[in-house]
mmCIF file of C-alpha atoms and ligand atoms in Angstrom:
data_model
loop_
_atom_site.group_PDB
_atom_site.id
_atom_site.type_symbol
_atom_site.label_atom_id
_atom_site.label_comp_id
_atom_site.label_asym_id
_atom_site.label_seq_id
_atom_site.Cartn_x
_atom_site.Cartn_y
_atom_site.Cartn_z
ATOM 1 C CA UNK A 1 -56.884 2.338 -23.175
ATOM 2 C CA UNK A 2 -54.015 3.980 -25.168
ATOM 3 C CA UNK A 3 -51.053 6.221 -23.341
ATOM 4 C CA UNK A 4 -48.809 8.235 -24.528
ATOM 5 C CA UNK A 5 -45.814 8.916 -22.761
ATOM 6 C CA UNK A 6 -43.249 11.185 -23.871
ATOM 7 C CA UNK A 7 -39.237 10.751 -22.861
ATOM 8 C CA UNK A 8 -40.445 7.351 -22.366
ATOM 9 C CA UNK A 9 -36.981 5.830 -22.708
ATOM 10 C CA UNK A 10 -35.355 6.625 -19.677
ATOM 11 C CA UNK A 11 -35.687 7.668 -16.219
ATOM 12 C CA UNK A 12 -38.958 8.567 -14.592
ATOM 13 C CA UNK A 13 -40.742 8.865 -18.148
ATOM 14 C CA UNK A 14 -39.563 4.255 -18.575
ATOM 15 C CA UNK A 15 -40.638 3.728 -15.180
ATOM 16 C CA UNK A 16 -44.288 5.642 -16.098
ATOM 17 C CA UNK A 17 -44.293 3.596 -19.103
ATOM 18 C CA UNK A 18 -43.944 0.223 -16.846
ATOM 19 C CA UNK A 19 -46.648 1.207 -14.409
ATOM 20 C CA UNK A 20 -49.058 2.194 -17.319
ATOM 21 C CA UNK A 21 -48.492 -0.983 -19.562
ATOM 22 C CA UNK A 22 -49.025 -3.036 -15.944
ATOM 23 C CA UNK A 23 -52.101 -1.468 -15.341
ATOM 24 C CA UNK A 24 -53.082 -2.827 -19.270
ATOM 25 C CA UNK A 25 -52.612 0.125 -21.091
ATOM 26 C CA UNK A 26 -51.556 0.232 -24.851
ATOM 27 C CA UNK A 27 -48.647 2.353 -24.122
ATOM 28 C CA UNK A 28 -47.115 4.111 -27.090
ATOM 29 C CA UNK A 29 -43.526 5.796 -26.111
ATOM 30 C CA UNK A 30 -42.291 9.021 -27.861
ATOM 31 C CA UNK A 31 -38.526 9.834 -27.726
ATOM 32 C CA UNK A 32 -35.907 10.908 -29.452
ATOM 33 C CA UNK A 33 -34.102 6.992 -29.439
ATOM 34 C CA UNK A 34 -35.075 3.185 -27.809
ATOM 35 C CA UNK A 35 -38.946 4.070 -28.414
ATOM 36 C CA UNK A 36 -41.999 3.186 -30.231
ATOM 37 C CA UNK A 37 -42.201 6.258 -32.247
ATOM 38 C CA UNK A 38 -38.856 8.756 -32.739
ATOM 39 C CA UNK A 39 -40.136 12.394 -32.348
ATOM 40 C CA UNK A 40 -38.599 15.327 -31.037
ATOM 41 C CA UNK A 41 -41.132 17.078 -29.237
ATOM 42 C CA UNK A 42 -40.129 20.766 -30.437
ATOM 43 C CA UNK A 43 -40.454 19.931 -33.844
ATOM 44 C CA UNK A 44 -44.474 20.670 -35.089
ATOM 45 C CA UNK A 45 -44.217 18.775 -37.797
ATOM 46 C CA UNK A 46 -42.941 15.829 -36.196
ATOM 47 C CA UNK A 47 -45.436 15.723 -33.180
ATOM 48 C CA UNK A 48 -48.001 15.931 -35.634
ATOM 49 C CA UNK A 49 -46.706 13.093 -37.411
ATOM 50 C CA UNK A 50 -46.407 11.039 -34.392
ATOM 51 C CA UNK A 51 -49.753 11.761 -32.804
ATOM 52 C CA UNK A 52 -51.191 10.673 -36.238
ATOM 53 C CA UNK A 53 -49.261 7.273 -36.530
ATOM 54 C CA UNK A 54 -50.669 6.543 -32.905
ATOM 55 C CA UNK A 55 -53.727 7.632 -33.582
ATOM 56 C CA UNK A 56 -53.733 5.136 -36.192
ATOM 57 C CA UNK A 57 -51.845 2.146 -34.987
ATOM 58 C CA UNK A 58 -52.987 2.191 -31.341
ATOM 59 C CA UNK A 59 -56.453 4.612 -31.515
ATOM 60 C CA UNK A 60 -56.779 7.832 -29.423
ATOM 61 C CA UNK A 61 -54.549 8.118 -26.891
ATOM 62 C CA UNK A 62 -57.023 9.211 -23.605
ATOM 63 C CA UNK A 63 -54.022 8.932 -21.232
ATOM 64 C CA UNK A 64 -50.993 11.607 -22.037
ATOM 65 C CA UNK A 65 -47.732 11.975 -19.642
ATOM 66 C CA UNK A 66 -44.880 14.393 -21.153
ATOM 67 C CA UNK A 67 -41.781 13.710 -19.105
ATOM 68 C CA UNK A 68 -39.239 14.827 -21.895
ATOM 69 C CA UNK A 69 -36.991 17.463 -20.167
ATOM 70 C CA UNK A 70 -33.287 19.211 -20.537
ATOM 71 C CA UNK A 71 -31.416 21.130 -17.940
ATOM 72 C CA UNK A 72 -28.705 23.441 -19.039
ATOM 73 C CA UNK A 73 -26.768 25.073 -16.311
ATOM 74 C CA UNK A 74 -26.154 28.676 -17.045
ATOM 75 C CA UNK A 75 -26.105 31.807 -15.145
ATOM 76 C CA UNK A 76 -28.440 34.392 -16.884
ATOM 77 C CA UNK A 77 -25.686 37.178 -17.266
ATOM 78 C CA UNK A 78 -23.776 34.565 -19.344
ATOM 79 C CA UNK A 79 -26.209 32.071 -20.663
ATOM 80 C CA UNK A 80 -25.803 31.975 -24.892
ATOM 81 C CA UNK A 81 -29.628 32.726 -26.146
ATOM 82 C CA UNK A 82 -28.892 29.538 -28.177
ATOM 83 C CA UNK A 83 -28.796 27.225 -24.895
ATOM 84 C CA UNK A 84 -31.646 29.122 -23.362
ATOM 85 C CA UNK A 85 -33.994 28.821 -26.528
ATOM 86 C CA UNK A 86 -33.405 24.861 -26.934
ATOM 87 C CA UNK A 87 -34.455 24.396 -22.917
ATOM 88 C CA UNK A 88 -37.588 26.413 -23.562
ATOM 89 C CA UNK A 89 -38.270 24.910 -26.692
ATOM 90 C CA UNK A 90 -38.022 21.145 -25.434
ATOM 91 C CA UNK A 91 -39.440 22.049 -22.066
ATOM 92 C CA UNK A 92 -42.132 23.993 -22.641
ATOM 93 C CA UNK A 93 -43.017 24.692 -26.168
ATOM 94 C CA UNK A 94 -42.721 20.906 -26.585
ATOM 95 C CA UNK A 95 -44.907 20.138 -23.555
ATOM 96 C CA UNK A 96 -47.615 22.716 -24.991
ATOM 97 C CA UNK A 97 -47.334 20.658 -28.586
ATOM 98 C CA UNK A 98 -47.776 17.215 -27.345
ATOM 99 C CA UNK A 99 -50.736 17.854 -25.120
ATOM 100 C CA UNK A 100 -52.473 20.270 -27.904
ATOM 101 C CA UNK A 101 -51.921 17.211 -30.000
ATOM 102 C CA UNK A 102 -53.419 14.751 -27.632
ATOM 103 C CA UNK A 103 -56.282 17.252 -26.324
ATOM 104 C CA UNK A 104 -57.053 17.814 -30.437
ATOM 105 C CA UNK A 105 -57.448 13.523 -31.013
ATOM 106 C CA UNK A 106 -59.520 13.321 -27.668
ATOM 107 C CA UNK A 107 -61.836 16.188 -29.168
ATOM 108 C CA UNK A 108 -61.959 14.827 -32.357
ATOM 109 C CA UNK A 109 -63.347 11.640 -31.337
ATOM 110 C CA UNK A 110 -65.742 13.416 -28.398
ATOM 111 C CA UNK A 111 -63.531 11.751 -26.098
ATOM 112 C CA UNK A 112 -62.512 12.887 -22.366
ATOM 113 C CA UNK A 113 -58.976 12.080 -21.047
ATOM 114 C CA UNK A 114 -56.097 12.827 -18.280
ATOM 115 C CA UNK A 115 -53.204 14.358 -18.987
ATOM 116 C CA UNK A 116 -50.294 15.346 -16.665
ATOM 117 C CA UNK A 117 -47.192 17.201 -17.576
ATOM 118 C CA UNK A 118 -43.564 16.814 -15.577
ATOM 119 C CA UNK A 119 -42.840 19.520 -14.538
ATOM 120 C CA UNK A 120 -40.210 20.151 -11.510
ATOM 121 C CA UNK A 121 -39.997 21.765 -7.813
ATOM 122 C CA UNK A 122 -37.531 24.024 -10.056
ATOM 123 C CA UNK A 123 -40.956 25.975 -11.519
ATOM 124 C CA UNK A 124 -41.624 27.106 -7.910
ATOM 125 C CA UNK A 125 -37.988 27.260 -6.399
ATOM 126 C CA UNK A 126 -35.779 29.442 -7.994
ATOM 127 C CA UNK A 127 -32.210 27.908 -8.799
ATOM 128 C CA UNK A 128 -28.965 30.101 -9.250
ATOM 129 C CA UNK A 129 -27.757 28.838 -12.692
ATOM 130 C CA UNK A 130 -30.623 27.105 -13.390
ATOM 131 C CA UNK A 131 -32.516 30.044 -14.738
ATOM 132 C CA UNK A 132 -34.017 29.066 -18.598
ATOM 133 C CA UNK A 133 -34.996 25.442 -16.637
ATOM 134 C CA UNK A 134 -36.679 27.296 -13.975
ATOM 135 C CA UNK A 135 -38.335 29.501 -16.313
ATOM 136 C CA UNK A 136 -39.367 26.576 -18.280
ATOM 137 C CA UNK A 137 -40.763 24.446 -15.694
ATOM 138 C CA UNK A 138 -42.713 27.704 -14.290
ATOM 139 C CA UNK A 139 -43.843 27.888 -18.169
ATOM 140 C CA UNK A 140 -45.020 24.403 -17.837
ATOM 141 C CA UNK A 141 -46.992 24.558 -14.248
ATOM 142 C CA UNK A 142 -49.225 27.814 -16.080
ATOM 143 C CA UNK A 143 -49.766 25.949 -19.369
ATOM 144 C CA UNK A 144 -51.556 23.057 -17.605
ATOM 145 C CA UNK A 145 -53.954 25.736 -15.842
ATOM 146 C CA UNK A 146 -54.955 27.264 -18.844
ATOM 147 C CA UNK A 147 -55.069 23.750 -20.749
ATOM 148 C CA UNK A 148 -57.667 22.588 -17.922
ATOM 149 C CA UNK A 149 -59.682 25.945 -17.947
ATOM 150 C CA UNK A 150 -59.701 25.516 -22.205
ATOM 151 C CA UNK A 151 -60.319 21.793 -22.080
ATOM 152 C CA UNK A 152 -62.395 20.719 -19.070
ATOM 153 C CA UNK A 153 -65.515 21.532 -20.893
ATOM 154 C CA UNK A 154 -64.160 18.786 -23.172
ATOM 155 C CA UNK A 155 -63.637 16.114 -20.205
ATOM 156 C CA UNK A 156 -59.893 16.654 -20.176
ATOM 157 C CA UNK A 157 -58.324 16.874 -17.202
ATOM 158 C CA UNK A 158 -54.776 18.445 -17.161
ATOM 159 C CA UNK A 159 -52.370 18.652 -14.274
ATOM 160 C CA UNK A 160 -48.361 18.669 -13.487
ATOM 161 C CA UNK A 161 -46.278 16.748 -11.505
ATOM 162 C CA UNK A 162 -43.394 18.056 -10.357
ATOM 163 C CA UNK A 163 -40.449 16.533 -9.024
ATOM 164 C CA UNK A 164 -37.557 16.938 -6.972
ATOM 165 C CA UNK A 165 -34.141 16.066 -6.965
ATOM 166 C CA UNK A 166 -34.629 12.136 -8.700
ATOM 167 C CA UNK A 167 -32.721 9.538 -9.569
ATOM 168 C CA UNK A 168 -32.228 9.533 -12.883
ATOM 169 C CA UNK A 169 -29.767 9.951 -15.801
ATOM 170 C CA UNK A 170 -30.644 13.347 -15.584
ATOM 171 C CA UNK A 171 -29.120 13.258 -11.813
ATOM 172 C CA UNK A 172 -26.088 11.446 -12.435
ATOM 173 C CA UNK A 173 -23.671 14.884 -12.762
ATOM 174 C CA UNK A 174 -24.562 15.619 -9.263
ATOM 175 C CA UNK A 175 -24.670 12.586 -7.945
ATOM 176 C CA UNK A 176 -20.747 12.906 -8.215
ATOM 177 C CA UNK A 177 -20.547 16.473 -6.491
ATOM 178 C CA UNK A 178 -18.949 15.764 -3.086
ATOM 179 C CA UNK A 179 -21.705 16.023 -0.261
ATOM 180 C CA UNK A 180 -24.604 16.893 -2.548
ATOM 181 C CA UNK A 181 -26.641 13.937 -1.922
ATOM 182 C CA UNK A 182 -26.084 13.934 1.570
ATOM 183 C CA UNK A 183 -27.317 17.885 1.607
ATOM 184 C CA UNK A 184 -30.067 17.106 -0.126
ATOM 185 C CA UNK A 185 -31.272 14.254 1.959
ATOM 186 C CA UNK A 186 -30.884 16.433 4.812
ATOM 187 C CA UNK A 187 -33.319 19.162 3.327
ATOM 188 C CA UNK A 188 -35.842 16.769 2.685
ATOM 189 C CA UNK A 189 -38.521 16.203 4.680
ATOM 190 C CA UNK A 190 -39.195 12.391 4.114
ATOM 191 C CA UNK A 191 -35.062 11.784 3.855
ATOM 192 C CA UNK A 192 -33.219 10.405 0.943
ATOM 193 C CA UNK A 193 -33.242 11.478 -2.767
ATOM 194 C CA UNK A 194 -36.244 10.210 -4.673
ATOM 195 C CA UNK A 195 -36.116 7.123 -6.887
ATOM 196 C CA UNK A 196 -37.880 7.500 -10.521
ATOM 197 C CA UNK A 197 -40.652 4.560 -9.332
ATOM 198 C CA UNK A 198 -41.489 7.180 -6.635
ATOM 199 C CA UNK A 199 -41.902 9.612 -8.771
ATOM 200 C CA UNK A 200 -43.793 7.399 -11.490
ATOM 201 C CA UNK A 201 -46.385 6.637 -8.579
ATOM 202 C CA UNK A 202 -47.079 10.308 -7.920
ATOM 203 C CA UNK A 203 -47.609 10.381 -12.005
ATOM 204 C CA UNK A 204 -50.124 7.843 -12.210
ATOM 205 C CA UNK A 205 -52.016 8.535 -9.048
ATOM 206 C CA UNK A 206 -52.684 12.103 -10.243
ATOM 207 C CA UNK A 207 -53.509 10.609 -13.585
ATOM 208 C CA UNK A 208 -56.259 9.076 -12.407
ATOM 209 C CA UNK A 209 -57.350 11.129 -9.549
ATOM 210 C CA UNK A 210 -61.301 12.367 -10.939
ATOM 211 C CA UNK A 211 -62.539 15.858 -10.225
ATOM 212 C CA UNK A 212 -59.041 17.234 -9.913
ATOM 213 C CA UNK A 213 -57.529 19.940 -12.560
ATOM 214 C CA UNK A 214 -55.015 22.499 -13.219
ATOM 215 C CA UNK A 215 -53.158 21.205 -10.319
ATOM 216 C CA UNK A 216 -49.630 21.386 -9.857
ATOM 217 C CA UNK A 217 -48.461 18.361 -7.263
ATOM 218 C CA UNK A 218 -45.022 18.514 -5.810
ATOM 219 C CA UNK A 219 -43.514 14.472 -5.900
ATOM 220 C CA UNK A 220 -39.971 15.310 -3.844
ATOM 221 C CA UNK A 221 -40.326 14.190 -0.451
ATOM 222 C CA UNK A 222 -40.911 17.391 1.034
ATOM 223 C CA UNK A 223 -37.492 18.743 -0.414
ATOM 224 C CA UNK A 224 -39.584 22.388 -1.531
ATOM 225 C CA UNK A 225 -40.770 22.780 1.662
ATOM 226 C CA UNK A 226 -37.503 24.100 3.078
ATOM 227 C CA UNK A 227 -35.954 27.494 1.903
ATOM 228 C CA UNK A 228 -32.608 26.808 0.689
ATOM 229 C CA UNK A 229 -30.824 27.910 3.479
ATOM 230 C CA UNK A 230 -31.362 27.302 6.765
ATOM 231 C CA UNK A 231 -32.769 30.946 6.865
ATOM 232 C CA UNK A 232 -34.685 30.373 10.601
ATOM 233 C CA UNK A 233 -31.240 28.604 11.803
ATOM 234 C CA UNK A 234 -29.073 32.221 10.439
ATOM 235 C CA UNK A 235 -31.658 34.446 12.173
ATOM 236 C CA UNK A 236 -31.362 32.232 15.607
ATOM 237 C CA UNK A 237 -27.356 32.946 14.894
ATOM 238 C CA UNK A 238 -27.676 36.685 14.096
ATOM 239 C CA UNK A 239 -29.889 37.024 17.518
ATOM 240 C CA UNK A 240 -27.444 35.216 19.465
ATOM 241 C CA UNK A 241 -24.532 37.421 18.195
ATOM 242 C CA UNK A 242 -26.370 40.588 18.779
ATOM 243 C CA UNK A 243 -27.059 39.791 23.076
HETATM 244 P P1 NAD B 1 -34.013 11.488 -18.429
HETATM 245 O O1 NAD B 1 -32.902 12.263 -19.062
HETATM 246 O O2 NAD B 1 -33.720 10.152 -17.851
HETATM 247 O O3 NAD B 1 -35.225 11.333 -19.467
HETATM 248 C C1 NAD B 1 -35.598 12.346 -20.343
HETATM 249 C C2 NAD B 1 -35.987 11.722 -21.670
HETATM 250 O O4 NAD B 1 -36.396 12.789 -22.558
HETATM 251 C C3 NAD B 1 -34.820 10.985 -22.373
HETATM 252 O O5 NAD B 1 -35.235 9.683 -22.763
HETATM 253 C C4 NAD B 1 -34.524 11.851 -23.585
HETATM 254 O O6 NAD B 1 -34.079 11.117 -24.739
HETATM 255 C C5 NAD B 1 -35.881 12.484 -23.853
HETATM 256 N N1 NAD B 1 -35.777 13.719 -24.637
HETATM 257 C C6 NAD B 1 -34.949 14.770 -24.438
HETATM 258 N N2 NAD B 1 -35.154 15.717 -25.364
HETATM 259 C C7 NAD B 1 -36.152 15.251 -26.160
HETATM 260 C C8 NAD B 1 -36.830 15.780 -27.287
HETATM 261 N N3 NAD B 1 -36.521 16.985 -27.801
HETATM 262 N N4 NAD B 1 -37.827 15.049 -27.848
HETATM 263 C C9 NAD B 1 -38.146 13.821 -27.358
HETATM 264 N N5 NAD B 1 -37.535 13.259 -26.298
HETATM 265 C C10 NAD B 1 -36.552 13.981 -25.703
HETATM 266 O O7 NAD B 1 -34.601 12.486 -17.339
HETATM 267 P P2 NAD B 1 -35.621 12.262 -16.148
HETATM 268 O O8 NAD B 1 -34.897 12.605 -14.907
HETATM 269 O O9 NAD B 1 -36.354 10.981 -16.261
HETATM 270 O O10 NAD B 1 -36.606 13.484 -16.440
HETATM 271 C C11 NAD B 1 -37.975 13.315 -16.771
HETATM 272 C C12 NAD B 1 -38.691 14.625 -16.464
HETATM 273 O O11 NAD B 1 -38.614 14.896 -15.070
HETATM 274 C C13 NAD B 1 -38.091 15.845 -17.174
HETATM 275 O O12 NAD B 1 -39.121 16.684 -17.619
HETATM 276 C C14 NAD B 1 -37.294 16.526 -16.086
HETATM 277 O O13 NAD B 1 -37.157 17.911 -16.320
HETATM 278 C C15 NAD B 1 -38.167 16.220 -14.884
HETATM 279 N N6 NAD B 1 -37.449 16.312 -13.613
HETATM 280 C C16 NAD B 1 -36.416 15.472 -13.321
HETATM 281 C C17 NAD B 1 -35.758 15.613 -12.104
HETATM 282 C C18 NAD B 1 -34.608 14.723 -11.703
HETATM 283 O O14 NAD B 1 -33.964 15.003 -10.668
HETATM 284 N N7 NAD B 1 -34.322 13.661 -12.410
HETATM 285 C C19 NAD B 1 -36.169 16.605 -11.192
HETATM 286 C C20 NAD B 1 -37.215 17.444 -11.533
HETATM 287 C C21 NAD B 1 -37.854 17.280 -12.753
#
């Protein structure tokens, strides 16, 4: 069976690749460098192009998983509309592109097929300075509900994963912010920070999960569970202040 996975050179996108090619999929990678076909997924042209080279070299890809993503910190007062057009356009305009792509070859060929999206807890949770990646990953957790109301008559089944705070390349900037990690780990109801193999199992598992669509599955430990204070903690403060 042929996969596509998308940001397939690093982070959680390489370790979805492993799992897929260990399972015996023909795994075809899409990125921008280190991968079996160079596309940048905002570009039309060129995700045409590279859903028509796999299409050819490898047949139709049934399996899809887009996990190419940017984060650009920015407070929305400040943001330049440059910075917040690239995030949407790699995040969710080139999400919406690969999958239309993917869900086009599978219909072409009268072929069913899975697809899941990364998305992130950050489409749920909102983030101060984090607001064109929120938006974005909010953007992303919609499109796959209207891709599996559109599609499921086809046999496509389309659903997001979204992560939390991962170990990735992506997480390496703060990684080095004193007593992040530890904060984080705190919040988070299973402990620790999530490795990209954990979040690679949650990808597959979903991938293959029958009779379930337009779902939006949260992969971080339990980290979106909490509010980002400790809001039940400030009121037991505020009660004790006022006796
Ligand atoms: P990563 O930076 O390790 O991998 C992202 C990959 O996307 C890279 O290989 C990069 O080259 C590729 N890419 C970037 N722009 C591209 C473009 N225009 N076209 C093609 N490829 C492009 O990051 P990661 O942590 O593995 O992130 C994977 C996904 O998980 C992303 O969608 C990210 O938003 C999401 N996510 C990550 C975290 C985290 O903490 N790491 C948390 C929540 C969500």
């Amino acid at each position: 069976m042929t996969a596509v996975v998308t940001g397939g050179a690093s982070g959680i996108g390489r370790e979805v690749a492993t799992r897929l090619r260990g399972a015996g999929h023909d795994v075809v990678v899409w990125d921008l460098s280190g991968a079996d076909i160079i596309c940048d997924v905002s570009d039309p042209d060129a995700v045409s192009a590279a859903m028509e080279q796999t299409v050819r070299e490898h047949g139709v890809p049934t399996r899809i998983v887009t996990c190419v993503g940017i984060g650009v910190s920015g407070m929305l007062l400040e943001q330049p509309v440059a910075e917040w057009e690239r995030v949407l356009a790699v995040n969710l305009t080139g999400t919406w592109l690969t999958i239309r792509a993917g869900a086009q070859a599978m219909v072409d060929a009268g072929a069913g097929g899975s697809i899941v999206a990364v998305s992130s807890i950050s489409g749920t949770v909102a983030d101060r300075e984090m607001g064109a990646y929120c938006v974005s990953k909010a953007g992303v957790d919609m499109l796959v509900k209207v891709a599996a109301v559109e599609w499921g008559s086809f046999g496509i089944r389309v659903n997001a994963v979204g992560p939390g705070v991962t170990r990735t390349p992506m997480f390496v900037d703060g990684e080095r912010l004193p007593g992040w990690v530890d904060a984080l780990s705190e919040r988070t109801a299973l402990g620790g920070v999530g490795e990209a193999t954990d979040v690679a199992g949650a990808i597959v598992g979903v991938l293959e999960l029958p009779w379930v669509t337009g779902q939006v599955v949260h992969a971080d430990g339990g980290l979106a569970l909490h509010s980002p204070i400790d809001a039940y903690g400030q009121m037991q403060r505020v009660m004790a202040r006022k006796k």
